Amino acid sequence: MTTGAGVQLRALFHLRWQMVRSDGVRASLILIALGIGWLMLIVAQGAGALDPVRAATAVELAPEAFLGFGILALIAPLTAGGGNEIVPPDQLVAFPIRPRTQFLGGLVLAPLNLVWVLQILALIAVTVLLTAGGSAALGALTTATYVTALTALGQAVAWGVVGLRESHRGRQVVASGGALLLLGLVVVVKAGLGGALLDHAPTGPVVAGVVAGAGGDWLRWGLTTGVLLTSTVALLHLGERACGWALRRPGDVGALRSSRSVRRRPARRSELRTLIALDRASVWRAPALRRGALVLAVLPGLAAGGAQVPWESLVVLPGLVAAGAGLLFGVNAFCLDASGAVFVASLPHDPRLVARAKALVLTETVLIAAVIAAVAGSLRSPGRPTTAVLVAIAVSALTCTAVVVARGMASSVRRPHKAELKGPRDAVAPPGALALASVHLAVPAGLVGLLLGGTAQSRIWWLPVAVAAPILLWCWLSLVRSFRTWADPVARSRIVSTVSAG
Amino acid sequence: MEPVLTALDLVVDFGTVRAVAGFDLSVAAGASVALVGRNGAGKSTTMRVLAGVLPATAGTVVVAGCDAAHDPAGVRAAVGYCPDVGGLIPRATPWEHLQLAAKLRGMRGWEDRARDLLERFDLAAASDRITAGFSHGMGRRLSVVLATFHSPRLLLLDEPFDGVDPLGVDATLEVVREVRETGTAVLVSTHLLHLAVEVCEEAVVLRGGRVVGAAPAAELTGEAGRARYRALIT
């Protein structure tokens, strides 16, 4: 006999909350939730006070804003292999968890994503502007229904893709579909059809529905909201079915891949290189990390290229990408060894080598993602950049990488988690810890990007270097502190015990 | 002759919990000792400390003349350790584990020894397979290979027979016999009393993190031996 999905969901969230042992982390999570709520209020109030010209522009771009959220809602669960999980599935094998519970869990956890929150803030602002002078509540209801429907659609599609990828034919279909989509996007962008396409964004009727709610056009508002509501119910049902289907698929290509043979490589010349090679393998052989790294390397650059981002704005891009790349494994770097951490710890070596290898692999992963995004983004940037802007972009990539590596390694020694990273949905930390970590990485990296973006306006080429120097020094000192913590036998044994827990 | 392992008044605390409470043991070269006891008796924690993986809260551990508190790397160089669970890097292959061990231990010309061990433990065909897909028994066997690979002075095997098929058990028993002949001291922690008796000549019983009895392993066999063992662990 099994209980309903609602009861199971409550039980799982209760269990997850109990598993947060630190009062500090609990307090931080509550503060973040309150902070987001406060931000929403501020944005809602601030949007109403926007000057008429900017407000008009925002209203004009409303369909694009709704479309942007829709694209994110589709991509985010795809990159997470079907959505986040409240509790890792290997810890729940003895419990009769329903697919519906799993699907709804992913849906509820969708907001634990900084980009999702930022997009919601943008939609709140747009909704306030669209409903100026009328009933904001009705417009907000339409927007909220749209957000729920698209989030459910994203989860449903992601579970469908997960199911398809369980067979070889399915993997080929998904890969071909992805390649075609990418090719189509490149053709649209190269042909300069992006603007025309956006003008015909399918989100136009949704925006019209929001406006109708404020203007007293009950029929139109009711029709739009009703369709969205019906779609939400249908998508929830579809997503639950897709989730159940994906989890029942017997193909098990994932398991085959996790036990595949790999090409034997010659022994490396030094201890450090041997450790680096193993860490690289641990990253690229983990389905979740491989997929995340590829998405981070391709999508932001493609988006920036498609939007023809000005050179000055590109300075901010490496910070955002670096923060995302850091979340792949940087905030819990020692989990790469998992239970093998005990084996490594039992070998005679300078322990700092292990930490150094992890930091170097993290640095190259983050830097490569940031550089690819910056280069791809710059391909269609209008005009010619000044030397100061070019230097600022390069310094931004370097400095944001340093910030992410420093903060990631600090988090790795302070708050380790066990993470086997076997499955496509496995993450390096529990959802709440990842949400905290995303703030810890994105805020400083984003601020550094903005700061360097400001220096790029000055046309003094050495100014970004001068501004970055103290930040790099701070990063270095932070990294040294983390290495020192790792070198301490008591702290190291705590980390090893945590990441290798059986 | 100086013992390979000397542990004196070993104490390990995890916060307010005392996992090991004054453990004393001495193992001579070529000797084999079984650590037996119930779950939570402190066997695995003791093994971790002896392997140089976990620092002791108090007490002394000397392995092959190296004090674990002052020369942990020296201890780790002399020890071969098979942990109780896992102990494998999930996305590395057995060969990559051996490469890492050889590099960090400064071993040269290790490949033939590695191939031989993988063959004997029926892992040769899986030597380039990612260990995440290994069965529990395969993982255990690989952990024993990694522990014995460098012919250590002290071999620490924590539950080496857990979930291992009879052929794997035989391979482990044979390797233990071989290394003992070369002077390696062996410490085996296990729940399986009959295998402990087979592989070791001495048995040390742990309860509540301290040694509560020691006897020749053979004396723990038979009805009387089992009754004695039960009396010690309860």
PDB file of N, CA and C in Angstrom, chain B residues 85-118:
ATOM      1  N   VAL B  85      34.057  -0.145   3.514  1.00  0.00           N
ATOM      2  CA  VAL B  85      33.096   0.039   2.414  1.00  0.00           C
ATOM      3  C   VAL B  85      33.749   0.880   1.323  1.00  0.00           C
ATOM      4  N   GLY B  86      33.308   0.630   0.100  1.00  0.00           N
ATOM      5  CA  GLY B  86      33.770   1.446  -1.030  1.00  0.00           C
ATOM      6  C   GLY B  86      35.275   1.422  -1.162  1.00  0.00           C
ATOM      7  N   GLY B  87      35.838   2.600  -1.028  1.00  0.00           N
ATOM      8  CA  GLY B  87      37.288   2.690  -1.143  1.00  0.00           C
ATOM      9  C   GLY B  87      37.760   2.801  -2.573  1.00  0.00           C
ATOM     10  N   LEU B  88      36.830   3.031  -3.489  1.00  0.00           N
ATOM     11  CA  LEU B  88      37.223   3.155  -4.897  1.00  0.00           C
ATOM     12  C   LEU B  88      36.722   4.475  -5.468  1.00  0.00           C
ATOM     13  N   ILE B  89      37.536   5.067  -6.340  1.00  0.00           N
ATOM     14  CA  ILE B  89      37.105   6.294  -7.025  1.00  0.00           C
ATOM     15  C   ILE B  89      36.109   5.857  -8.102  1.00  0.00           C
ATOM     16  N   PRO B  90      34.855   6.325  -8.023  1.00  0.00           N
ATOM     17  CA  PRO B  90      33.806   5.702  -8.845  1.00  0.00           C
ATOM     18  C   PRO B  90      34.017   5.760 -10.350  1.00  0.00           C
ATOM     19  N   ARG B  91      34.653   6.831 -10.844  1.00  0.00           N
ATOM     20  CA  ARG B  91      34.761   6.930 -12.296  1.00  0.00           C
ATOM     21  C   ARG B  91      36.188   6.661 -12.794  1.00  0.00           C
ATOM     22  N   ALA B  92      36.966   5.977 -11.960  1.00  0.00           N
ATOM     23  CA  ALA B  92      38.306   5.553 -12.386  1.00  0.00           C
ATOM     24  C   ALA B  92      38.288   4.041 -12.596  1.00  0.00           C
ATOM     25  N   THR B  93      39.192   3.561 -13.409  1.00  0.00           N
ATOM     26  CA  THR B  93      39.268   2.122 -13.677  1.00  0.00           C
ATOM     27  C   THR B  93      40.241   1.472 -12.680  1.00  0.00           C
ATOM     28  N   PRO B  94      40.208   0.144 -12.551  1.00  0.00           N
ATOM     29  CA  PRO B  94      41.191  -0.513 -11.671  1.00  0.00           C
ATOM     30  C   PRO B  94      42.622  -0.151 -12.058  1.00  0.00           C
ATOM     31  N   TRP B  95      42.880  -0.109 -13.379  1.00  0.00           N
ATOM     32  CA  TRP B  95      44.241   0.196 -13.807  1.00  0.00           C
ATOM     33  C   TRP B  95      44.637   1.603 -13.389  1.00  0.00           C
ATOM     34  N   GLU B  96      43.690   2.546 -13.456  1.00  0.00           N
ATOM     35  CA  GLU B  96      43.985   3.925 -13.044  1.00  0.00           C
ATOM     36  C   GLU B  96      44.213   4.009 -11.531  1.00  0.00           C
ATOM     37  N   HIS B  97      43.489   3.199 -10.770  1.00  0.00           N
ATOM     38  CA  HIS B  97      43.743   3.136  -9.322  1.00  0.00           C
ATOM     39  C   HIS B  97      45.181   2.659  -9.084  1.00  0.00           C
ATOM     40  N   LEU B  98      45.566   1.633  -9.834  1.00  0.00           N
ATOM     41  CA  LEU B  98      46.915   1.075  -9.649  1.00  0.00           C
ATOM     42  C   LEU B  98      47.982   2.077 -10.090  1.00  0.00           C
ATOM     43  N   GLN B  99      47.695   2.789 -11.179  1.00  0.00           N
ATOM     44  CA  GLN B  99      48.635   3.821 -11.643  1.00  0.00           C
ATOM     45  C   GLN B  99      48.850   4.879 -10.563  1.00  0.00           C
ATOM     46  N   LEU B 100      47.737   5.306  -9.950  1.00  0.00           N
ATOM     47  CA  LEU B 100      47.832   6.333  -8.908  1.00  0.00           C
ATOM     48  C   LEU B 100      48.623   5.802  -7.712  1.00  0.00           C
ATOM     49  N   ALA B 101      48.279   4.587  -7.281  1.00  0.00           N
ATOM     50  CA  ALA B 101      48.973   4.004  -6.125  1.00  0.00           C
ATOM     51  C   ALA B 101      50.468   3.874  -6.423  1.00  0.00           C
ATOM     52  N   ALA B 102      50.798   3.408  -7.628  1.00  0.00           N
ATOM     53  CA  ALA B 102      52.210   3.225  -7.992  1.00  0.00           C
ATOM     54  C   ALA B 102      52.947   4.555  -8.015  1.00  0.00           C
ATOM     55  N   LYS B 103      52.274   5.575  -8.563  1.00  0.00           N
ATOM     56  CA  LYS B 103      52.935   6.893  -8.660  1.00  0.00           C
ATOM     57  C   LYS B 103      53.162   7.473  -7.265  1.00  0.00           C
ATOM     58  N   LEU B 104      52.117   7.436  -6.412  1.00  0.00           N
ATOM     59  CA  LEU B 104      52.256   8.048  -5.086  1.00  0.00           C
ATOM     60  C   LEU B 104      53.155   7.219  -4.164  1.00  0.00           C
ATOM     61  N   ARG B 105      53.290   5.947  -4.462  1.00  0.00           N
ATOM     62  CA  ARG B 105      54.179   5.106  -3.649  1.00  0.00           C
ATOM     63  C   ARG B 105      55.578   5.032  -4.234  1.00  0.00           C
ATOM     64  N   GLY B 106      55.768   5.706  -5.388  1.00  0.00           N
ATOM     65  CA  GLY B 106      57.098   5.727  -6.009  1.00  0.00           C
ATOM     66  C   GLY B 106      57.544   4.359  -6.507  1.00  0.00           C
ATOM     67  N   MET B 107      56.586   3.556  -6.970  1.00  0.00           N
ATOM     68  CA  MET B 107      56.926   2.205  -7.444  1.00  0.00           C
ATOM     69  C   MET B 107      57.339   2.240  -8.916  1.00  0.00           C
ATOM     70  N   ARG B 108      58.311   1.414  -9.259  1.00  0.00           N
ATOM     71  CA  ARG B 108      58.726   1.261 -10.663  1.00  0.00           C
ATOM     72  C   ARG B 108      58.553  -0.199 -11.070  1.00  0.00           C
ATOM     73  N   GLY B 109      58.322  -0.418 -12.340  1.00  0.00           N
ATOM     74  CA  GLY B 109      58.176  -1.779 -12.842  1.00  0.00           C
ATOM     75  C   GLY B 109      57.076  -2.554 -12.138  1.00  0.00           C
ATOM     76  N   TRP B 110      55.964  -1.881 -11.879  1.00  0.00           N
ATOM     77  CA  TRP B 110      54.868  -2.448 -11.100  1.00  0.00           C
ATOM     78  C   TRP B 110      53.850  -3.184 -11.957  1.00  0.00           C
ATOM     79  N   GLU B 111      53.934  -2.981 -13.270  1.00  0.00           N
ATOM     80  CA  GLU B 111      52.858  -3.450 -14.157  1.00  0.00           C
ATOM     81  C   GLU B 111      52.643  -4.970 -14.095  1.00  0.00           C
ATOM     82  N   ASP B 112      53.745  -5.737 -14.060  1.00  0.00           N
ATOM     83  CA  ASP B 112      53.593  -7.197 -14.050  1.00  0.00           C
ATOM     84  C   ASP B 112      52.892  -7.664 -12.777  1.00  0.00           C
ATOM     85  N   ARG B 113      53.303  -7.079 -11.652  1.00  0.00           N
ATOM     86  CA  ARG B 113      52.677  -7.412 -10.365  1.00  0.00           C
ATOM     87  C   ARG B 113      51.181  -7.058 -10.405  1.00  0.00           C
ATOM     88  N   ALA B 114      50.870  -5.890 -10.992  1.00  0.00           N
ATOM     89  CA  ALA B 114      49.472  -5.458 -11.070  1.00  0.00           C
ATOM     90  C   ALA B 114      48.661  -6.430 -11.919  1.00  0.00           C
ATOM     91  N   ARG B 115      49.214  -6.800 -13.073  1.00  0.00           N
ATOM     92  CA  ARG B 115      48.484  -7.738 -13.955  1.00  0.00           C
ATOM     93  C   ARG B 115      48.256  -9.079 -13.246  1.00  0.00           C
ATOM     94  N   ASP B 116      49.283  -9.536 -12.536  1.00  0.00           N
ATOM     95  CA  ASP B 116      49.182 -10.821 -11.845  1.00  0.00           C
ATOM     96  C   ASP B 116      48.066 -10.776 -10.791  1.00  0.00           C
ATOM     97  N   LEU B 117      48.045  -9.705 -10.014  1.00  0.00           N
ATOM     98  CA  LEU B 117      47.016  -9.602  -8.967  1.00  0.00           C
ATOM     99  C   LEU B 117      45.619  -9.515  -9.573  1.00  0.00           C
ATOM    100  N   LEU B 118      45.482  -8.710 -10.637  1.00  0.00           N
ATOM    101  CA  LEU B 118      44.168  -8.574 -11.275  1.00  0.00           C
ATOM    102  C   LEU B 118      43.702  -9.928 -11.822  1.00  0.00           C
TER     103      LEU B 118
END
